[in-house]
Coordinates of C-alpha atoms in Angstrom, one line a residue:
M296 CA -25.4 43.3 -12.1
H297 CA -21.9 45.4 -11.5
L298 CA -18.7 44.4 -10.0
N299 CA -18.6 46.8 -7.6
G300 CA -22.3 45.7 -6.2
V301 CA -21.1 42.7 -6.4
V302 CA -17.9 43.0 -3.5
D303 CA -20.7 45.9 -1.9
E304 CA -23.2 42.2 -1.3
V305 CA -20.7 39.9 -1.1
T306 CA -18.7 41.8 2.0
E307 CA -22.0 43.0 3.5
N308 CA -23.3 39.2 4.0
L309 CA -20.4 38.5 5.5
L310 CA -20.0 41.0 7.6
F311 CA -24.0 40.3 8.8
F312 CA -22.7 36.1 9.4
F313 CA -20.2 37.3 11.9
N314 CA -21.6 40.1 13.3
Y315 CA -19.8 42.6 12.3
L316 CA -23.2 44.8 11.1
P317 CA -26.5 44.7 12.7
E318 CA -29.6 43.4 10.8
R319 CA -30.4 44.8 8.1
S320 CA -34.0 46.9 7.3
S321 CA -36.0 48.0 4.1
Q322 CA -36.6 51.4 3.3
G323 CA -40.2 51.7 1.7
S324 CA -36.9 51.6 -2.0
G325 CA -36.9 48.1 -1.1
T326 CA -32.8 49.1 -1.3
P327 CA -31.4 47.0 2.0
C328 CA -30.5 49.5 4.6
Y329 CA -28.3 49.4 8.2
R330 CA -29.7 50.4 11.3
L331 CA -27.0 52.7 13.4
A332 CA -23.1 50.5 13.8
S333 CA -20.7 51.5 15.7
V334 CA -17.6 53.4 14.5
S335 CA -15.8 50.2 14.3
N336 CA -17.4 47.9 12.8
L337 CA -18.5 50.6 9.2
R338 CA -14.5 50.5 9.6
T339 CA -14.0 46.9 9.8
C340 CA -16.0 46.7 6.8
T341 CA -14.4 49.1 5.1
F342 CA -11.3 47.4 5.2
V343 CA -12.9 44.5 4.3
K344 CA -14.4 45.9 1.2
M345 CA -10.9 46.8 0.6
L346 CA -9.4 43.7 0.8
W347 CA -11.0 41.9 -2.4
P348 CA -8.7 43.1 -4.5
I349 CA -6.0 41.9 -2.7
L350 CA -7.9 38.8 -1.9
L351 CA -8.2 38.5 -5.7
A352 CA -4.5 39.8 -7.3
V353 CA -3.4 37.3 -5.2
F354 CA -5.2 34.3 -7.1
A355 CA -4.5 36.1 -9.7
I356 CA -0.7 35.8 -9.4
L357 CA -1.1 31.8 -7.8
L358 CA -2.9 30.6 -10.9
V359 CA -0.3 32.5 -13.3
A360 CA 2.3 30.6 -11.5
D361 CA 0.4 27.2 -11.1
Y362 CA 0.3 28.2 -15.0
S363 CA 3.7 28.5 -15.8
R364 CA 4.6 25.7 -13.3
R365 CA 2.8 23.4 -15.6
Q366 CA 4.1 24.7 -19.5
K367 CA 7.4 23.7 -17.7
V368 CA 6.5 19.8 -16.6
I369 CA 5.0 19.6 -20.1
A370 CA 7.8 21.1 -22.0
T371 CA 10.1 18.6 -20.3
L372 CA 7.6 15.8 -20.6
G373 CA 7.8 16.2 -24.4
N374 CA 5.4 13.9 -25.9
I375 CA 3.7 12.5 -22.2
P376 CA 0.0 13.2 -22.6
L377 CA -1.3 15.1 -19.7
V378 CA -4.7 14.1 -18.2
S379 CA -7.6 16.8 -17.1
H380 CA -5.7 18.8 -15.0
I381 CA -7.2 21.8 -12.3
P382 CA -5.7 24.6 -11.7
F383 CA -4.3 24.5 -8.0
I384 CA -5.7 20.4 -7.5
G385 CA -5.4 18.6 -10.3
T386 CA -6.4 15.5 -11.1
I387 CA -8.2 15.0 -7.4
A388 CA -11.3 15.2 -9.5
V389 CA -10.4 11.8 -12.0
L390 CA -9.1 10.3 -8.7
F391 CA -12.8 10.5 -7.2
Q392 CA -14.0 7.7 -9.5
L393 CA -12.0 5.2 -7.9
N394 CA -13.1 2.9 -6.0
P395 CA -12.1 -1.3 -5.7
D396 CA -14.5 -2.0 -7.9
N397 CA -13.2 -0.3 -10.8
Y398 CA -9.7 0.7 -10.3
D399 CA -8.9 -2.2 -12.8
R400 CA -11.2 -0.6 -15.8
K401 CA -10.4 3.3 -15.0
W402 CA -6.9 2.4 -15.4
H403 CA -7.4 0.7 -18.9
E404 CA -8.7 2.8 -19.8
F405 CA -6.5 5.7 -18.9
I406 CA -3.3 3.9 -20.9
L407 CA -6.2 3.3 -23.7
R408 CA -6.5 7.1 -24.1
Y409 CA -3.2 8.0 -22.8
G410 CA -1.0 4.9 -24.5
K411 CA 1.8 3.4 -22.3
T412 CA 2.8 6.5 -20.5
F413 CA 1.4 9.5 -19.3
G414 CA 1.4 12.4 -16.5
S415 CA -0.9 14.1 -14.3
F416 CA -0.9 16.4 -11.4
L417 CA -2.3 16.1 -8.0
L418 CA -2.3 18.7 -5.5
G419 CA 1.9 20.7 -6.6
M420 CA 2.7 16.9 -7.2
V421 CA 3.6 16.2 -11.1
F422 CA 3.2 11.7 -11.2
V423 CA 4.5 9.5 -14.8
V424 CA 2.5 6.5 -15.0
T425 CA 4.1 4.1 -17.0
T426 CA 3.2 0.7 -18.6
D427 CA 6.9 0.9 -20.8
H428 CA 8.6 -2.2 -19.6
R429 CA 11.9 -0.5 -20.1
I430 CA 11.1 1.8 -17.9
V431 CA 8.6 0.5 -15.6
D432 CA 12.7 -2.5 -15.9
A433 CA 15.5 1.4 -14.7
L434 CA 12.9 2.0 -12.0
L435 CA 13.3 -1.2 -10.4
A436 CA 16.9 -1.4 -11.2
S437 CA 17.6 1.2 -9.7
N438 CA 20.0 1.8 -6.9
E439 CA 19.1 5.9 -6.8
N440 CA 15.5 5.8 -6.6
L441 CA 14.1 4.5 -3.8
S442 CA 12.3 6.8 -2.7
K443 CA 8.4 5.8 -2.1
N444 CA 5.8 7.7 -3.6
F445 CA 3.7 9.6 -0.9
V446 CA 1.0 7.1 -1.6
Y447 CA 3.0 4.9 0.6
K448 CA 2.9 6.9 3.8
M449 CA -0.7 6.2 5.0
L450 CA 1.5 2.5 6.2
T451 CA 3.8 4.9 8.2
S452 CA 1.6 4.7 11.2
W453 CA 1.0 0.5 10.8
L454 CA 4.3 -0.3 9.2
G455 CA 6.8 2.3 11.1
N456 CA 10.4 2.6 8.6
G457 CA 10.4 -1.2 8.2
L458 CA 11.4 -1.7 4.2
L459 CA 8.7 -0.9 2.6
L460 CA 9.2 2.7 3.7
S461 CA 12.5 2.9 4.5
S462 CA 15.3 4.1 1.9
G463 CA 18.8 5.5 2.2
K464 CA 20.9 3.7 4.1
S465 CA 18.4 2.7 7.1
W466 CA 17.0 0.4 3.7
Q467 CA 20.9 -1.4 2.8
T468 CA 21.3 -2.0 6.0
M469 CA 17.3 -4.0 6.8
R470 CA 18.0 -5.4 3.4
K471 CA 21.7 -6.3 5.2
I472 CA 20.0 -8.2 7.8
I473 CA 17.4 -9.6 6.6
T474 CA 18.4 -11.9 3.2
P475 CA 19.1 -14.4 4.6
T476 CA 16.0 -14.7 6.6
F477 CA 15.4 -15.6 1.9
H478 CA 17.8 -17.9 1.9
F479 CA 16.5 -21.8 0.5
K480 CA 17.9 -24.1 3.5
I481 CA 15.7 -21.6 5.8
L482 CA 12.8 -21.2 4.2
E483 CA 13.0 -25.8 3.3
G484 CA 12.5 -25.6 7.2
F485 CA 8.9 -24.2 6.4
V486 CA 7.5 -26.5 4.1
E487 CA 5.9 -29.0 6.9
V488 CA 4.4 -24.8 8.0
F489 CA 3.0 -24.6 4.9
D490 CA 1.8 -28.4 4.6
R491 CA 0.0 -27.9 8.0
Q492 CA -2.0 -25.8 7.0
S493 CA -3.4 -26.2 4.0
D494 CA -4.9 -29.4 5.7
A495 CA -6.7 -27.5 7.7
L496 CA -8.1 -25.5 5.2
I497 CA -9.1 -28.0 3.4
A498 CA -10.7 -29.3 5.7
K499 CA -12.4 -26.4 6.0
L500 CA -12.8 -25.7 1.8
K501 CA -14.6 -29.6 1.9
S502 CA -18.3 -29.1 3.5
K503 CA -18.4 -26.1 1.0
A504 CA -17.4 -28.0 -2.0
D505 CA -21.0 -29.6 -3.0
G506 CA -20.3 -28.4 -7.0
I507 CA -23.2 -25.8 -7.7
T508 CA -22.2 -23.2 -5.1
P509 CA -19.5 -20.4 -5.2
V510 CA -16.9 -19.5 -3.5
N511 CA -15.5 -16.6 -1.8
I512 CA -12.5 -18.1 -1.5
Y513 CA -10.6 -14.9 -0.9
E514 CA -11.0 -15.2 3.2
P515 CA -10.2 -18.7 4.0
V516 CA -7.2 -18.5 2.0
G517 CA -6.4 -15.2 3.5
L518 CA -7.2 -16.4 7.1
L519 CA -4.9 -19.6 6.0
T520 CA -1.9 -17.4 5.2
L521 CA -2.4 -15.4 8.4
D522 CA -1.3 -18.6 10.3
I523 CA 1.1 -19.5 8.2
I524 CA 3.2 -16.0 8.2
A525 CA 2.8 -15.8 12.3
E526 CA 4.0 -19.0 12.2
T527 CA 7.0 -18.7 9.9
A528 CA 7.6 -14.8 10.7
M529 CA 6.7 -14.6 14.5
G530 CA 7.5 -18.4 15.9
V531 CA 3.5 -18.5 17.0
V532 CA 0.6 -20.3 15.8
I533 CA -2.5 -18.2 16.6
N534 CA -4.8 -20.9 14.4
A535 CA -6.8 -18.2 12.3
Q536 CA -8.4 -20.6 11.0
S537 CA -10.4 -21.9 14.2
D538 CA -10.8 -18.7 15.5
S539 CA -11.5 -15.9 12.7
K540 CA -13.4 -14.0 15.7
S541 CA -10.4 -12.9 18.0
D542 CA -10.2 -9.3 18.5
L543 CA -6.8 -10.0 16.7
I544 CA -7.9 -11.5 13.3
Q545 CA -10.7 -7.8 12.8
A546 CA -8.3 -6.0 14.1
V547 CA -5.6 -7.3 11.1
N548 CA -8.6 -7.7 8.4
E549 CA -9.9 -4.1 8.9
V550 CA -7.1 -2.5 8.3
T551 CA -6.2 -4.3 6.1
D552 CA -9.3 -3.4 4.3
I553 CA -9.5 0.0 4.9
M554 CA -5.4 -0.2 3.6
A555 CA -6.4 -1.4 0.3
N556 CA -9.5 1.1 0.0
R557 CA -6.8 3.8 0.2
F558 CA -4.4 2.8 -1.8
V559 CA -7.2 2.2 -4.8
R560 CA -8.6 5.9 -4.1
P561 CA -5.4 7.6 -3.8
H562 CA -6.6 10.9 -2.5
L563 CA -7.6 8.7 0.5
S564 CA -4.1 9.0 1.7
F565 CA -5.0 12.2 2.9
Q566 CA -7.0 12.8 6.1
L567 CA -9.2 15.3 5.8
L568 CA -10.9 13.3 3.5
A569 CA -10.5 9.9 5.4
W570 CA -12.2 11.4 8.5
N571 CA -14.9 8.0 8.6
T572 CA -12.1 5.6 9.1
H573 CA -9.8 6.7 10.8
M574 CA -10.6 5.8 14.3
K575 CA -11.4 2.5 13.5
L576 CA -8.0 2.4 11.7
K577 CA -6.0 3.3 14.9
Q578 CA -7.7 0.9 17.0
G579 CA -6.9 -2.1 14.9
I580 CA -3.2 -0.6 14.5
N581 CA -3.4 -0.3 18.6
V582 CA -4.2 -3.6 19.2
M583 CA -1.8 -5.6 16.1
H584 CA 1.3 -3.1 17.5
A585 CA 0.3 -4.3 21.1
F586 CA 0.6 -8.4 19.7
T587 CA 3.7 -7.6 18.5
E588 CA 5.2 -5.8 21.6
R589 CA 4.2 -9.0 23.3
I590 CA 5.5 -11.3 21.7
I591 CA 8.6 -9.0 21.1
E592 CA 8.7 -9.4 24.3
E593 CA 8.4 -12.8 25.4
R594 CA 10.2 -14.0 22.0
K595 CA 13.0 -12.1 23.9
Q596 CA 13.3 -13.2 27.5
S597 CA 13.2 -16.7 25.9
L598 CA 16.5 -16.3 24.2
L599 CA 18.0 -14.7 26.8
H600 CA 17.6 -17.8 29.1
A601 CA 17.7 -20.5 26.2
D602 CA 21.4 -22.6 27.2
A603 CA 23.6 -21.6 25.1
R604 CA 24.2 -25.7 24.5
H605 CA 21.3 -26.4 23.7
T606 CA 20.7 -23.2 21.1
T607 CA 24.2 -24.6 19.8
D608 CA 22.6 -27.8 18.9
E609 CA 19.9 -26.0 17.7
M610 CA 22.0 -23.9 14.3
E611 CA 23.4 -26.3 11.8
F612 CA 26.0 -23.1 9.8
D613 CA 27.1 -24.8 7.0
G614 CA 30.2 -22.7 4.7
D615 CA 28.4 -19.4 3.5
G616 CA 28.1 -19.4 6.9
I617 CA 24.2 -20.2 6.5
G618 CA 22.3 -20.8 9.7
A619 CA 20.0 -23.8 9.1
K620 CA 17.7 -24.1 12.1
K621 CA 14.6 -26.1 11.4
R622 CA 12.3 -23.2 13.4
L623 CA 14.2 -20.3 12.7
A624 CA 11.3 -17.3 13.2
F625 CA 11.8 -14.5 11.0
L626 CA 11.7 -12.6 14.0
D627 CA 14.7 -14.8 15.5
V628 CA 16.6 -12.9 12.7
L629 CA 16.4 -9.4 14.2
L630 CA 16.5 -10.4 17.4
Q631 CA 20.0 -12.2 17.1
A632 CA 20.5 -9.3 14.4
R633 CA 23.5 -6.4 14.6
V634 CA 23.8 -2.9 12.9
D635 CA 28.2 -1.2 14.6
G636 CA 27.5 -4.4 17.4
Q637 CA 24.8 -2.7 18.9
P638 CA 21.4 -5.2 19.2
L639 CA 18.4 -3.8 17.1
L640 CA 15.1 -0.2 18.8
D641 CA 12.4 -2.7 20.0
K642 CA 10.9 0.4 17.2
Q643 CA 13.4 -1.7 14.8
I644 CA 11.7 -5.1 15.1
R645 CA 8.7 -4.0 15.1
D646 CA 8.6 -2.6 12.4
E647 CA 9.9 -5.3 9.7
V648 CA 7.5 -7.7 12.2
N649 CA 4.8 -5.8 11.4
T650 CA 6.4 -5.6 7.2
F651 CA 6.8 -8.4 6.9
M652 CA 3.5 -10.3 8.8
F653 CA 1.5 -7.4 6.4
E654 CA 3.5 -8.5 3.0
G655 CA 3.6 -11.8 3.4
H656 CA -0.4 -11.7 5.0
D657 CA -1.7 -9.8 2.2
T658 CA -0.5 -10.1 -1.2
T659 CA 0.2 -14.0 -0.5
T660 CA -4.0 -14.4 -0.6
S661 CA -4.0 -12.2 -3.4
A662 CA -1.1 -13.9 -5.2
I663 CA -3.4 -17.7 -4.5
S664 CA -6.8 -16.6 -4.7
F665 CA -6.0 -16.1 -8.3
C666 CA -3.8 -18.2 -9.5
L667 CA -7.8 -20.8 -7.7
Y668 CA -9.3 -17.7 -9.5
A669 CA -7.6 -18.2 -13.3
L670 CA -6.9 -22.4 -12.8
S671 CA -11.4 -22.1 -12.0
R672 CA -12.0 -20.3 -15.5
H673 CA -9.9 -22.9 -17.6
P674 CA -10.2 -26.5 -16.6
E675 CA -8.0 -28.1 -19.2
I676 CA -4.7 -26.5 -17.0
Q677 CA -6.6 -27.7 -13.8
D678 CA -6.5 -31.3 -14.7
K679 CA -2.6 -30.9 -16.1
V680 CA -1.7 -29.5 -13.0
F681 CA -3.6 -31.7 -11.0
E682 CA -1.7 -35.1 -12.9
E683 CA 1.8 -32.9 -12.9
I684 CA 0.1 -33.5 -8.8
R685 CA -0.5 -37.5 -8.5
S686 CA 2.8 -38.3 -10.9
N687 CA 4.5 -37.1 -7.8
L688 CA 2.8 -37.5 -5.0
G689 CA 0.6 -40.4 -6.4
D690 CA -2.0 -41.3 -4.6
D691 CA -1.0 -41.0 -0.8
L692 CA -3.1 -37.9 0.3
N693 CA -1.3 -38.5 4.0
R694 CA 2.1 -38.6 2.9
R695 CA 3.4 -34.8 3.5
I696 CA 5.3 -33.0 1.4
S697 CA 8.7 -32.4 0.8
Y698 CA 10.7 -29.0 -0.5
A699 CA 12.0 -31.6 -2.7
D700 CA 8.3 -32.6 -4.1
L701 CA 8.0 -29.0 -5.2
Q702 CA 11.4 -28.3 -7.1
K703 CA 9.8 -31.0 -9.8
M704 CA 6.5 -29.7 -10.1
N705 CA 7.7 -27.1 -13.4
Y706 CA 3.9 -26.8 -15.2
L707 CA 3.0 -25.7 -11.6
N708 CA 5.4 -22.9 -11.5
C709 CA 4.6 -21.9 -14.9
V710 CA 0.9 -21.7 -13.6
I711 CA 1.7 -19.7 -10.4
K712 CA 4.0 -17.9 -13.2
E713 CA 1.6 -16.8 -15.6
S714 CA -0.7 -15.9 -12.9
L715 CA 1.1 -13.3 -11.0
R716 CA 2.0 -12.3 -14.5
L717 CA -1.9 -11.4 -15.1
F718 CA -2.9 -10.9 -11.9
P719 CA -0.2 -8.5 -10.5
P720 CA -1.2 -9.0 -6.3
I721 CA 0.8 -5.3 -5.8
P722 CA -0.9 -3.6 -9.2
A723 CA 1.8 -0.8 -9.3
V724 CA 4.7 0.6 -7.6
G725 CA 5.1 3.7 -7.5
R726 CA 9.1 5.9 -6.7
C727 CA 9.8 8.9 -6.2
L728 CA 12.9 10.2 -8.6
D729 CA 15.5 11.2 -6.5
R730 CA 18.2 11.9 -9.1
E731 CA 17.3 11.5 -13.1
L732 CA 17.0 8.7 -14.6
K733 CA 17.9 8.8 -18.2
L734 CA 16.1 6.0 -20.9
V735 CA 12.9 7.4 -23.4
L736 CA 13.0 9.7 -21.4
D737 CA 14.5 12.2 -18.9
L738 CA 13.5 13.8 -15.5
S739 CA 14.6 16.2 -13.5
P740 CA 14.3 14.6 -9.9
L741 CA 12.8 17.8 -8.6
W742 CA 8.5 16.9 -7.3
W743 CA 8.6 14.3 -9.6
T744 CA 6.7 10.7 -8.3
K745 CA 6.2 7.8 -10.3
L746 CA 4.2 4.9 -10.7
G747 CA 5.2 2.2 -12.7
N748 CA 1.2 0.2 -13.8
V749 CA 2.9 -3.4 -13.2
M750 CA -0.4 -5.2 -14.3
G751 CA -0.9 -3.4 -17.4
T752 CA 2.7 -4.1 -18.5
G753 CA 2.6 -7.7 -17.6
Q754 CA -0.6 -7.7 -19.5
N755 CA 0.6 -5.8 -22.6

């Protein structure tokens, strides 16, 4: 069929579909014809036929532009190989293959095929993925390239402009406020919370410890970390381990699961491609925001009505000016913080508390679960850890664990670090290049985003 015939046929079908032409009939020769059409419809038919060459020309121009840009990128990348590329959409077809079950295996296949560092295109953006520790170190040590890549943006509706998603002056200001909360004198006061909540976990697991039945440790550990982070970050007891069906716990688990799935399937960061989970995600976030806002208001009123003498008695200050409050929750620090003499806005506080709830729950759950998994696969290591704990704590199962006890467990510390190397709770980090990064390769900042594969780096 000639090109003109194809254009005529497509045009006629489109016009008929949109009711620009009346229904077709056939003459004896079998040639399609039309009943009498209005002059305006005939003009429309002529216009659409004329439009086809224009559309083809525009498509050709875009194709050439995409090819030209790709060649410039290839020249910039030098010897860095590129994952298969489809004009305009890039490697999105490859991303559709990813899911939580094959994520690690697929990335391992990419690394074996393309090497430690490779590039890809995705909807106009250029990605460089690397497991080269030199590049990862330079990227994470940079004080300039702090902007997160587009994948992180899917968390904005939940975490707002919290520390995880912010950059520039906002990031530096909040980092300065938050850093003192990690002082060992404050963390030391929370060991009692860790110990008490761990006892609740052990009590739940005892009924399942028959030595035969496999246990999905992730769920009970997740409830444990929720209890701990809520009490340490917000100063509230939510009883997640004893009431796992509450609206708050259900919302946290649903939102976390949806976000985790989207992180391993980056194309789902585009809302149109994730419409089926959008409403559930929105409802879960609303539940968590309402809870956080209520706790902030209650804590704020509590601080306003607190007796000045009582507050002073509760706080002790050392030479560094660090308040060693016995139960100084992260929320208390934010409520008492000042920036240029002004308190933080409620939204700023909410964003930071939600960020800590997310990071302190999800990542810690993964880290503990993988560590327990690794110990289960290496019973000889498990025995050494057990003996170290027993030698430091004795046989008294009711003894409370102190911060000083933890400092003596050097072998356990090594086991945890090795587990984090093999199974990092955050397998990859992404940055947009705001400034040129010079190391083993030069990358200009325009439109570039860089993904450091932490798991691949640790296992290299």
